[in-house]
PDB file of C-alpha atoms in Angstrom:
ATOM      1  CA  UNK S   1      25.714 -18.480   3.914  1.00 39.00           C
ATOM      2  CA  UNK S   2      23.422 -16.452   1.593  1.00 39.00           C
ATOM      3  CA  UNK S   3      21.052 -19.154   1.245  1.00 41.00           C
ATOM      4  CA  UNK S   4      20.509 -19.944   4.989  1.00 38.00           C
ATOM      5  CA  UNK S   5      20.084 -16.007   5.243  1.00 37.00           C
ATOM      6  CA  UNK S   6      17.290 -15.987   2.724  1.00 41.00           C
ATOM      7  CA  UNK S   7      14.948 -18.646   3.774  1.00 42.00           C
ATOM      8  CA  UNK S   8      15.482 -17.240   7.675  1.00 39.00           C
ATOM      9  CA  UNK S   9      14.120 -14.014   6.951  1.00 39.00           C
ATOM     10  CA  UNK S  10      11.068 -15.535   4.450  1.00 40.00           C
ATOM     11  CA  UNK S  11      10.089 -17.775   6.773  1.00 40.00           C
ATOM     12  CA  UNK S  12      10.665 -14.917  10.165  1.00 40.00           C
ATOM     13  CA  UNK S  13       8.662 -12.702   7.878  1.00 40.00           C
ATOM     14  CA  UNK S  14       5.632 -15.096   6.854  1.00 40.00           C
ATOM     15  CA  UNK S  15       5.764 -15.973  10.916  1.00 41.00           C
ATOM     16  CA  UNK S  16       5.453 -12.521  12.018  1.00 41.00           C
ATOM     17  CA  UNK S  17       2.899 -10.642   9.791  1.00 38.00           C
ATOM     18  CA  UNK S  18       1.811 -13.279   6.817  1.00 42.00           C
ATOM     19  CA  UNK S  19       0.011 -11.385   3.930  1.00 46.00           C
ATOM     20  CA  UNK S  20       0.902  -7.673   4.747  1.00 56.00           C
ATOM     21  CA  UNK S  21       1.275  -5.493   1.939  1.00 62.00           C
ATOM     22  CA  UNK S  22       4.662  -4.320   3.640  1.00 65.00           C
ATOM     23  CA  UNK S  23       6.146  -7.750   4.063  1.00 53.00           C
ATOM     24  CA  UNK S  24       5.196  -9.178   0.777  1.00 61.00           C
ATOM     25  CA  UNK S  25       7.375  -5.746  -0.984  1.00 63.00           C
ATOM     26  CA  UNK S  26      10.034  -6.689   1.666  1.00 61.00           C
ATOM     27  CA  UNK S  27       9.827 -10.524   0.488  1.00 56.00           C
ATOM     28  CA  UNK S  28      10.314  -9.113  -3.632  1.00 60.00           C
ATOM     29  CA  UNK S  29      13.139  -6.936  -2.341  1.00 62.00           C
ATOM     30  CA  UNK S  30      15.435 -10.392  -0.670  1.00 55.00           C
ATOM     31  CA  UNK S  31      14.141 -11.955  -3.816  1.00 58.00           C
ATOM     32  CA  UNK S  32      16.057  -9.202  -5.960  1.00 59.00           C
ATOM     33  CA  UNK S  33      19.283  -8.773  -3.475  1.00 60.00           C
ATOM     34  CA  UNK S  34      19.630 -12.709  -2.111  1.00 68.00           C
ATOM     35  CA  UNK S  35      17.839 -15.070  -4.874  1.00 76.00           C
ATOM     36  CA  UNK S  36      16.050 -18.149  -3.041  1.00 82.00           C
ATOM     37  CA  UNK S  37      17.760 -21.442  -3.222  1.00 85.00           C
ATOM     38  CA  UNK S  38      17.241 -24.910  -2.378  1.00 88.00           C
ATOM     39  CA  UNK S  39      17.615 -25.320   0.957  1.00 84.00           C
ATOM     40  CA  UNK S  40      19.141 -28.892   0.879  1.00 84.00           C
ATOM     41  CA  UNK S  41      21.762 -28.538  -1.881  1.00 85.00           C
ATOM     42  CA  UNK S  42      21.547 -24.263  -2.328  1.00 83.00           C
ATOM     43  CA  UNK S  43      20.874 -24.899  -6.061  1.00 89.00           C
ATOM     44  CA  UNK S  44      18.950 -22.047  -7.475  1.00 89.00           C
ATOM     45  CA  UNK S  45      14.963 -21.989  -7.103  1.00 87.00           C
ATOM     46  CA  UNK S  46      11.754 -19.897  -7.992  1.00 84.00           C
ATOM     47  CA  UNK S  47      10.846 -19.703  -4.855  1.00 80.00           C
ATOM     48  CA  UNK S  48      11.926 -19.861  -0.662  1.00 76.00           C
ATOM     49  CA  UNK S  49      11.074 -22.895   0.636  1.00 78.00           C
ATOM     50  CA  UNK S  50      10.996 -25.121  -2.229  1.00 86.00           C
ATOM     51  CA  UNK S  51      13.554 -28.026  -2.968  1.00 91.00           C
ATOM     52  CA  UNK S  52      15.101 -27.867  -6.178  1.00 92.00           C
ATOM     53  CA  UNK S  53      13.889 -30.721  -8.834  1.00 93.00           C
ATOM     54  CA  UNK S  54      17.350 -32.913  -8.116  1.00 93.00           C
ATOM     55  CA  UNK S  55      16.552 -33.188  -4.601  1.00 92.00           C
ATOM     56  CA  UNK S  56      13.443 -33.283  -4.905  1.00 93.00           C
ATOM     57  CA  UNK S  57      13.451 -36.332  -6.524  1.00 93.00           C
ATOM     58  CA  UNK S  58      16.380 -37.722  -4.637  1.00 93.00           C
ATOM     59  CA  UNK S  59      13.625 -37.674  -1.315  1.00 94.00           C
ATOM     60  CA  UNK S  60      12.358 -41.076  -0.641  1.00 94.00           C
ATOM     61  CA  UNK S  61       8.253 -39.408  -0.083  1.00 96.00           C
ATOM     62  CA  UNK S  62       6.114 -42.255   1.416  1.00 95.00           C
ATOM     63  CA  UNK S  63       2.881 -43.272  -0.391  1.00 90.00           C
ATOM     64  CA  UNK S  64       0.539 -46.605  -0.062  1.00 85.00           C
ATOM     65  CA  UNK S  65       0.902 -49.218   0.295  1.00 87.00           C
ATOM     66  CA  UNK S  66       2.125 -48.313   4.072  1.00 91.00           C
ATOM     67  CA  UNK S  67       1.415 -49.321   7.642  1.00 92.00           C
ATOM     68  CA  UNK S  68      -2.099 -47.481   8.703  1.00 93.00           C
ATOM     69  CA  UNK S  69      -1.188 -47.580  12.285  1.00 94.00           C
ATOM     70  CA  UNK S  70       2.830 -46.289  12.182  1.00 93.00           C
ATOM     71  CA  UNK S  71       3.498 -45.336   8.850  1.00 93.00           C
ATOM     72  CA  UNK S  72       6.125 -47.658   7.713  1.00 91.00           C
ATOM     73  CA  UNK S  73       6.180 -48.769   4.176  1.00 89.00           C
ATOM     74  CA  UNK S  74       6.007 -51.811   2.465  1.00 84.00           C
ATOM     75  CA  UNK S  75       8.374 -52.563   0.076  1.00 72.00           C
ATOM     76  CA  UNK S  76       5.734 -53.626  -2.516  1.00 63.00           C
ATOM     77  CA  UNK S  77       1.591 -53.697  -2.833  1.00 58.00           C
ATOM     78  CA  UNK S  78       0.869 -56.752  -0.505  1.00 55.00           C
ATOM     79  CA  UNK S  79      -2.686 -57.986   0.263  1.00 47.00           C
ATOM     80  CA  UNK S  80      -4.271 -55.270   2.430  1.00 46.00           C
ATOM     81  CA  UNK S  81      -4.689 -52.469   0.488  1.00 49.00           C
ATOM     82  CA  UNK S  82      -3.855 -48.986   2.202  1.00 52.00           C
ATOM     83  CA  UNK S  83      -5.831 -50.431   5.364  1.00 61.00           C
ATOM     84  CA  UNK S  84      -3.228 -52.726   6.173  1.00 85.00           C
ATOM     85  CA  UNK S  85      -1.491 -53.185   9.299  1.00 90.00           C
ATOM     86  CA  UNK S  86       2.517 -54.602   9.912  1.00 89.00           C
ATOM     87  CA  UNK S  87       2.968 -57.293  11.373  1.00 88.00           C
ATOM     88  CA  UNK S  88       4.863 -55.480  14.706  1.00 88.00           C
ATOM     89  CA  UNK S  89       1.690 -53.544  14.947  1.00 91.00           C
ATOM     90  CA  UNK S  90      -0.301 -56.369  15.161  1.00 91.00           C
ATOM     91  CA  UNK S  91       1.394 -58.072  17.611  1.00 90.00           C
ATOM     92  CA  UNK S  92       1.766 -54.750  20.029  1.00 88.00           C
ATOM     93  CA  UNK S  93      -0.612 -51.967  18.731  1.00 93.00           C
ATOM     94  CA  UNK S  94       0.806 -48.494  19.319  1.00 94.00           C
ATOM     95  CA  UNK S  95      -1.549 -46.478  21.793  1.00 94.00           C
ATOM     96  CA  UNK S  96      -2.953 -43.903  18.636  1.00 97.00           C
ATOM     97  CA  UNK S  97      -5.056 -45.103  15.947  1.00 96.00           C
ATOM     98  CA  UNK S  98      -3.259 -43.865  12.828  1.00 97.00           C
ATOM     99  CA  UNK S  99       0.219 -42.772  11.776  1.00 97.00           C
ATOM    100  CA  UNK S 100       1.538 -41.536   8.792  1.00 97.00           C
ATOM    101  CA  UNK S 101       5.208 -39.657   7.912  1.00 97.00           C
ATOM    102  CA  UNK S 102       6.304 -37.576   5.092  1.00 98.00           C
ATOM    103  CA  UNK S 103       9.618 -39.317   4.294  1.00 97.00           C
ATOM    104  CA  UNK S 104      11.718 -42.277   4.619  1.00 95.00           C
ATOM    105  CA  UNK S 105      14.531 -41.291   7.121  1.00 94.00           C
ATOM    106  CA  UNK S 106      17.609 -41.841   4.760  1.00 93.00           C
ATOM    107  CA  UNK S 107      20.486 -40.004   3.656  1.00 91.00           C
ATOM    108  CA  UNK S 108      18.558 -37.212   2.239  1.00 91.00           C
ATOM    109  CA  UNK S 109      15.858 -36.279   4.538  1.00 94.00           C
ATOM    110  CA  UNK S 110      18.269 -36.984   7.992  1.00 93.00           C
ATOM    111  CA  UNK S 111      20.390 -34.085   6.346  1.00 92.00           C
ATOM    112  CA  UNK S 112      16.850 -31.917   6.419  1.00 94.00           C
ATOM    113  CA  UNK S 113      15.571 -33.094   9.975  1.00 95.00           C
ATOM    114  CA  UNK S 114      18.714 -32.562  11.645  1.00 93.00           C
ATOM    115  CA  UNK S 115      19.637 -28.934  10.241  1.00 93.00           C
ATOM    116  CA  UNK S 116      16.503 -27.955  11.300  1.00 93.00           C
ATOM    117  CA  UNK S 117      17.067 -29.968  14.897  1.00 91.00           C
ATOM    118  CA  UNK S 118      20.321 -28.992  15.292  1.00 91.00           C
ATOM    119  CA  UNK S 119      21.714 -25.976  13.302  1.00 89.00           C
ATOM    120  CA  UNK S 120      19.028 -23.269  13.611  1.00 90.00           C
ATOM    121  CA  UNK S 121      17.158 -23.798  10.092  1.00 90.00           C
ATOM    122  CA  UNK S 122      13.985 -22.861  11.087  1.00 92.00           C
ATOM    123  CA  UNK S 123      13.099 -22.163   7.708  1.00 89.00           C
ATOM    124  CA  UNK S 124      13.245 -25.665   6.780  1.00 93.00           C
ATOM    125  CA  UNK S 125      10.046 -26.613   9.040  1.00 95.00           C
ATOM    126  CA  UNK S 126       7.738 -24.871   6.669  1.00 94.00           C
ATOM    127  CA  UNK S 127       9.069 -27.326   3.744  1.00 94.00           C
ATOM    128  CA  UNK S 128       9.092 -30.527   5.654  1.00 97.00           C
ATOM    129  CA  UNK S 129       5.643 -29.471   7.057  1.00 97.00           C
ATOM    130  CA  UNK S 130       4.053 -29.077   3.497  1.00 96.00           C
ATOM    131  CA  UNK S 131       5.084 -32.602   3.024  1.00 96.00           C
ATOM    132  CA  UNK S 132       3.621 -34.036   6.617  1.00 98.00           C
ATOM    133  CA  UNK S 133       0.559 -32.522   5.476  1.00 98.00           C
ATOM    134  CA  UNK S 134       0.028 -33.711   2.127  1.00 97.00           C
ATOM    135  CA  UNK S 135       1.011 -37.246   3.729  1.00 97.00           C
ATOM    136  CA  UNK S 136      -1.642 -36.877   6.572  1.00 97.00           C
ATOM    137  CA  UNK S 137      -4.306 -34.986   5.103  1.00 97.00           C
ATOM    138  CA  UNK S 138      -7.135 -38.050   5.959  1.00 96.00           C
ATOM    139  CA  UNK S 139      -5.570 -37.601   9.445  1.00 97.00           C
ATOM    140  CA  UNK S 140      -5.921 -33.661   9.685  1.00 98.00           C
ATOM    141  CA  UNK S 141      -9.687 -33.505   7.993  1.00 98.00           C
ATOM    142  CA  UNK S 142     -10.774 -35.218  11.051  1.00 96.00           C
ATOM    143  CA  UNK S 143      -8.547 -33.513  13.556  1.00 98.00           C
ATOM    144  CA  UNK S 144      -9.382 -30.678  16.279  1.00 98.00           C
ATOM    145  CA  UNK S 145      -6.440 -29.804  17.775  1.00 98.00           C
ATOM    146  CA  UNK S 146      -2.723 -30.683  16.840  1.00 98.00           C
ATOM    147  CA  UNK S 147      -0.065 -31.360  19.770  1.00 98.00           C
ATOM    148  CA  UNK S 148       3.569 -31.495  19.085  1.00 98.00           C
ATOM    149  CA  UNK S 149       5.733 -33.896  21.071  1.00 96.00           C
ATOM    150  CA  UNK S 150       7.289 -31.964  24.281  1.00 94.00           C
ATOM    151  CA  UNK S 151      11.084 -30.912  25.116  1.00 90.00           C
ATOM    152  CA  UNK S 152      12.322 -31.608  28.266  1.00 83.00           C
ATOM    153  CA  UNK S 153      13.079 -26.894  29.707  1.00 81.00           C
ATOM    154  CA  UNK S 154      17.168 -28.349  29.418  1.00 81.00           C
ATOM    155  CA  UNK S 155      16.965 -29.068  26.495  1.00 79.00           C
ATOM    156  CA  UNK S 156      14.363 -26.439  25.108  1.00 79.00           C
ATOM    157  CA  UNK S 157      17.124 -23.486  26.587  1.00 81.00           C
ATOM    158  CA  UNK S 158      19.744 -25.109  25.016  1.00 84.00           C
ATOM    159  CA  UNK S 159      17.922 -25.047  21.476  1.00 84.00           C
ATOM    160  CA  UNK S 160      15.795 -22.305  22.115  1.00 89.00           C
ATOM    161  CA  UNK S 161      13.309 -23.774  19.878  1.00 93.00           C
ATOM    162  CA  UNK S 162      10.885 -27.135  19.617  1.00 95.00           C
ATOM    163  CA  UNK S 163      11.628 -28.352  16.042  1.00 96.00           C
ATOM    164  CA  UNK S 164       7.705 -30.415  16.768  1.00 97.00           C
ATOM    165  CA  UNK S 165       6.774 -26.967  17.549  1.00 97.00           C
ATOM    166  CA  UNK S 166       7.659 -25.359  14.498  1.00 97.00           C
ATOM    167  CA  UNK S 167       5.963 -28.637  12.252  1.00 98.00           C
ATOM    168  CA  UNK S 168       3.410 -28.242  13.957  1.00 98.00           C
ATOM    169  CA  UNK S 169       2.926 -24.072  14.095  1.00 97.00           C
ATOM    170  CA  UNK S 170       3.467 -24.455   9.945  1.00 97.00           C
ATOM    171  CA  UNK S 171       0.951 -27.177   9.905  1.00 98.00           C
ATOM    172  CA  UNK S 172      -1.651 -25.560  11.480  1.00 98.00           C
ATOM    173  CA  UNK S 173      -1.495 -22.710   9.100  1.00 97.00           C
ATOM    174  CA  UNK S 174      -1.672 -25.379   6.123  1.00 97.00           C
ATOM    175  CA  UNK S 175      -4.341 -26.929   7.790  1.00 98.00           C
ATOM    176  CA  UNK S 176      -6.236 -24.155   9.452  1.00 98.00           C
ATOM    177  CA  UNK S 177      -5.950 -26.280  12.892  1.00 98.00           C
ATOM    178  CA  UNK S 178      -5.268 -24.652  15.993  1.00 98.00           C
ATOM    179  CA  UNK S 179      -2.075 -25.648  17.902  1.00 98.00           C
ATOM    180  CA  UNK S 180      -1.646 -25.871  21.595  1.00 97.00           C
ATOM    181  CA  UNK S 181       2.127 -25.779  21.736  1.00 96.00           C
ATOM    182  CA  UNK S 182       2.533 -26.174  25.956  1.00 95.00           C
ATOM    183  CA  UNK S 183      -0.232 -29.218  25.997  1.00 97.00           C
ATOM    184  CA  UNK S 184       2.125 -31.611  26.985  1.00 96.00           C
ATOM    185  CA  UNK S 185       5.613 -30.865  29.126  1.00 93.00           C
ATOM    186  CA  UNK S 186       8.446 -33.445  30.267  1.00 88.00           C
ATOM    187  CA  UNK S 187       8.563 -33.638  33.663  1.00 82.00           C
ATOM    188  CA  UNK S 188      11.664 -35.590  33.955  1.00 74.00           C
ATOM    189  CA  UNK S 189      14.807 -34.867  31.736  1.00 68.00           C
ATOM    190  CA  UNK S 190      15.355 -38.722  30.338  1.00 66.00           C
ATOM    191  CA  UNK S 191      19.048 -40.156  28.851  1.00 53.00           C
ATOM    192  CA  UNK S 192      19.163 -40.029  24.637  1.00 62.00           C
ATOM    193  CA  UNK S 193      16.887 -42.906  23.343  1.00 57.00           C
ATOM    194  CA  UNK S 194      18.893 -43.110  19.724  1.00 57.00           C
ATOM    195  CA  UNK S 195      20.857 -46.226  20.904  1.00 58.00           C
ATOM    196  CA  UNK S 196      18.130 -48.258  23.117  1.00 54.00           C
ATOM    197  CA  UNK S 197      15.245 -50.247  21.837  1.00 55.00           C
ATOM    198  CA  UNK S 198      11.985 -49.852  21.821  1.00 57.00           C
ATOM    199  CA  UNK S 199      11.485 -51.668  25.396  1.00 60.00           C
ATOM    200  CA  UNK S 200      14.208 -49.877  26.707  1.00 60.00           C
ATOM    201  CA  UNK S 201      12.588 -46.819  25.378  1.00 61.00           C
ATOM    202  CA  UNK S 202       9.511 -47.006  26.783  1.00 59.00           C
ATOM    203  CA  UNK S 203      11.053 -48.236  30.223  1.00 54.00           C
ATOM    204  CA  UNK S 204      13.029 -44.533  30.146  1.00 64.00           C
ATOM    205  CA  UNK S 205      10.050 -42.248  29.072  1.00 66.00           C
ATOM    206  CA  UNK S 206       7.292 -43.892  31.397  1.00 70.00           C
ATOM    207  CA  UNK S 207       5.940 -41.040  33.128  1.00 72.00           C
ATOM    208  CA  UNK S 208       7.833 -38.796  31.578  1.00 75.00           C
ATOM    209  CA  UNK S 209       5.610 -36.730  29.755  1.00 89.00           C
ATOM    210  CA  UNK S 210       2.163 -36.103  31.403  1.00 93.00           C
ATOM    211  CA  UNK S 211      -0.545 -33.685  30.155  1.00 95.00           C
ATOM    212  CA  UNK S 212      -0.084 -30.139  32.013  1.00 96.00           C
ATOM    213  CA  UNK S 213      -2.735 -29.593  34.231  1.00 96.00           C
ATOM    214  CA  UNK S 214      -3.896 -25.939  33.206  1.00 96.00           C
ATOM    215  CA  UNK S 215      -4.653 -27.743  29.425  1.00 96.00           C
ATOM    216  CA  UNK S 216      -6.233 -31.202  30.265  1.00 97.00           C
ATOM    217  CA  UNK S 217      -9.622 -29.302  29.817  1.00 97.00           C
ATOM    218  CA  UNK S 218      -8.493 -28.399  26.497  1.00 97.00           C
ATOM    219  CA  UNK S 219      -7.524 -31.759  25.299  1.00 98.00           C
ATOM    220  CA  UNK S 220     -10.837 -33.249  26.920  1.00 98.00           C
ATOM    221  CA  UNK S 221     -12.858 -34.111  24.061  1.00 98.00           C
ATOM    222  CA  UNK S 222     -10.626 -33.228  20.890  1.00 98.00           C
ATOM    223  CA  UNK S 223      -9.772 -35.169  18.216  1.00 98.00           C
ATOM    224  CA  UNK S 224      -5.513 -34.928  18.811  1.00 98.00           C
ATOM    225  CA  UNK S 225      -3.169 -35.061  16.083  1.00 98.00           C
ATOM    226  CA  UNK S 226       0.542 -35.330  17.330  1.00 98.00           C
ATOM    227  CA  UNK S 227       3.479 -34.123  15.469  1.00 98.00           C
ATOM    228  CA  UNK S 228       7.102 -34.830  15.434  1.00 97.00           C
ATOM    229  CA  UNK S 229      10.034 -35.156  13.261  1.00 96.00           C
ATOM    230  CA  UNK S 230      11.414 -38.597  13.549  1.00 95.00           C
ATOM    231  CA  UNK S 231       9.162 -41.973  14.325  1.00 94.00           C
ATOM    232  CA  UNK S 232      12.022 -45.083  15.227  1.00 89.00           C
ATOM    233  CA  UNK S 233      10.307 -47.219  17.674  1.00 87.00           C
ATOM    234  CA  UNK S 234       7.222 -44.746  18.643  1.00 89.00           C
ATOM    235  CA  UNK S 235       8.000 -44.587  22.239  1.00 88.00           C
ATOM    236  CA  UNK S 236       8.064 -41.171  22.642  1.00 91.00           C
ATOM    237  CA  UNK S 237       4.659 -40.333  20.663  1.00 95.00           C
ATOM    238  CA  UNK S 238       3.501 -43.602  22.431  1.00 93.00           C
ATOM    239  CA  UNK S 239       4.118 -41.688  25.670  1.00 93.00           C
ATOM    240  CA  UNK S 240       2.724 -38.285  24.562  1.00 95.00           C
ATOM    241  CA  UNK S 241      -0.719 -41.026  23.101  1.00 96.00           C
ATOM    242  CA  UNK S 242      -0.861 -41.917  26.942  1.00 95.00           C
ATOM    243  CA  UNK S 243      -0.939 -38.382  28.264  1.00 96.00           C
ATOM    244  CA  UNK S 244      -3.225 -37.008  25.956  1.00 97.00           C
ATOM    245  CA  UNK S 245      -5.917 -39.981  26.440  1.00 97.00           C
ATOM    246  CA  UNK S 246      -5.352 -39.871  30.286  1.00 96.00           C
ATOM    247  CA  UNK S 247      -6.329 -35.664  29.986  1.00 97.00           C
ATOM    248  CA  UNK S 248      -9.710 -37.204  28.311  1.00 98.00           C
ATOM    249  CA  UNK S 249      -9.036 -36.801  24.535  1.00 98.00           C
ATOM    250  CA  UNK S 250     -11.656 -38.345  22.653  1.00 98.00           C
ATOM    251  CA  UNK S 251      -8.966 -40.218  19.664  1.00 98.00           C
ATOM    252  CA  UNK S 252      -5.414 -39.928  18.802  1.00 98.00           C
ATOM    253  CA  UNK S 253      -3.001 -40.241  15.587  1.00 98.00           C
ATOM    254  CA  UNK S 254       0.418 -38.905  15.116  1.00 98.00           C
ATOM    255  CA  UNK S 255       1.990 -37.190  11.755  1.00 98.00           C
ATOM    256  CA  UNK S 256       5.800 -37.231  11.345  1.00 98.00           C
ATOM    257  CA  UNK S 257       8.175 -35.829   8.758  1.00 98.00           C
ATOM    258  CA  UNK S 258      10.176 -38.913   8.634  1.00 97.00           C
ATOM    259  CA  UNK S 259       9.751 -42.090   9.682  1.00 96.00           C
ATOM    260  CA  UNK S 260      12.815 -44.456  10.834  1.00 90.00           C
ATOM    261  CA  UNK S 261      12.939 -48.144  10.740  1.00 79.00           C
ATOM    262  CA  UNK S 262      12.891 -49.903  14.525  1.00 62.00           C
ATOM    263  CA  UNK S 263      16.182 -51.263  14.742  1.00 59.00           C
ATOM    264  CA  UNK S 264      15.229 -54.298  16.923  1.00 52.00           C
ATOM    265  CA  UNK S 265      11.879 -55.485  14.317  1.00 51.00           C
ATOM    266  CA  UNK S 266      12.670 -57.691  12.180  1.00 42.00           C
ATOM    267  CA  UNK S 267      12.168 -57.007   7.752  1.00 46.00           C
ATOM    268  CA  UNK S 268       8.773 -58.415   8.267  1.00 45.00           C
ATOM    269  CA  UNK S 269       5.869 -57.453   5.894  1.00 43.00           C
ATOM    270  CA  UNK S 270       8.799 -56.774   3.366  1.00 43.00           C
ATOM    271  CA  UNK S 271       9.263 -53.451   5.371  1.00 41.00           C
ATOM    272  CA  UNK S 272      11.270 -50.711   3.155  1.00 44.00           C
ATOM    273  CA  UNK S 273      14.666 -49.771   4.605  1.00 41.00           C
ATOM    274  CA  UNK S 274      16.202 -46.279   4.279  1.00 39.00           C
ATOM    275  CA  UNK S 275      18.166 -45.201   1.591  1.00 36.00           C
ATOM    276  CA  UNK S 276      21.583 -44.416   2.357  1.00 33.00           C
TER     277      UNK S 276
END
């Protein structure tokens, strides 16, 4: 498909040598032969990278009033102000300090996430990133280091890419952070989470991901941002929060592109659900 062609090579270019005189001709010579288009609907656009305005508006962004600690929004401005805190938070506090996400997981932005899981878009993880950024900028002002949540080696040869990787490669640049992509590793392949609970979850992924040992001194001391696409129940950045704090790191708060309802809380604190 043209489209999936064009925003490939941008985004392969801007990886490889960002700013070159060279690349930037090469960049106004696709422009000319293969016009940029939306990468969710293919919809003409100025520019690679960009959503057109009909899905851009169709994306459910997240704003306050939301949960400070995982992100979820409230369905209306409740007592609280942007400090406030669900009530599933309250009663089990994740292991970070501060969450946000970029997106309500609906119709719309599952269609993003899991092209660019799934299907080889890489070029979509410099749009969802510019999002996760704007949405955590308090987060990243304060951050040293950002971490993106581990593949198990399986399942990193079979996709031959770490979608958290990429966020968190394009995020960096945004951000002018460094990234230490190999912080954390898996060191036991786990069964597919999407149809257990949170409990469950974290029963599956304890011990799962650890620190690896040639980077604790890096994480020692640093201010960690994680980043991932999807948040459901927070398991798996609850077990990456673990590892990180057990290498020594001095605070922790995640950033996600989208962030999924918990199947098993309840619609307390008027929580949002996804459209779709």
């Amino acid at each position: 498909m043209a489209g999936t062609t064009r925003n490939a090579t941008e985004t392969r270019s801007a990886q490889g040598r960002a700013g070159g005189l060279p690349w930037r001709m090469a960049a106004r010579m696709l422009d000319l032969l293969l016009p940029p288009d939306c990468p969710a609907c293919h919809q003409p656009v100025d520019r690679a990278g960009l959503l057109c305005p009909d899905c851009f508006r169709g994306m459910s962004f997240i704003a306050d009033p939301c949960c400070a600690r995982c992100g979820q929004p409230f369905a209306a401005a409740i007592p609280g102000g942007a400090g406030r805190v669900c009530a599933p938070c309250l009663d089990t506090p994740p292991p970070w300090q501060s969450g946000r996400a970029a997106l309500v997981y609906d119709e719309r932005s599952r269609a993003l996430v899991l092209r660019l899981k799934y299907a080889d878009r890489i070029d979509l993880a410099p749009l969802l990133a510019g999002h996760m950024a704007r949405a955590g900028r308090a987060l990243l002002a304060q951050a040293d280091l950002l971490v993106p949540v581990p593949l198990h080696r399986a399942r990193l040869f079979r996709r031959r890419y770490n979608q958290a990787g990429l966020l968190a490669a394009a995020i960096g640049r945004i951000a002018h952070l460094p990234v230490l992509p190999d912080a954390l590793v898996r060191v036991r392949r786990t069964q597919a989470l999407a149809r257990l609970g949170a409990g469950a979850r974290h029963d599956v992924l304890q011990g799962a991901i650890v620190a690896r040992a040639s980077r604790r001194d890096d994480l020692a001391g640093r201010r960690i941002v994680l980043v991932d696409d999807v948040m459901t129940t927070g398991a798996t950045l609850g077990a990456c929060a673990r590892a990180v704090m057990a290498a020594g790191a001095a605070s922790v708060n995640v950033l996600v592109a989208a962030r999924a309802p918990d199947p098993a809380r309840s619609n307390r604190d008027g929580w949002r659900p996804p459209v779709g």
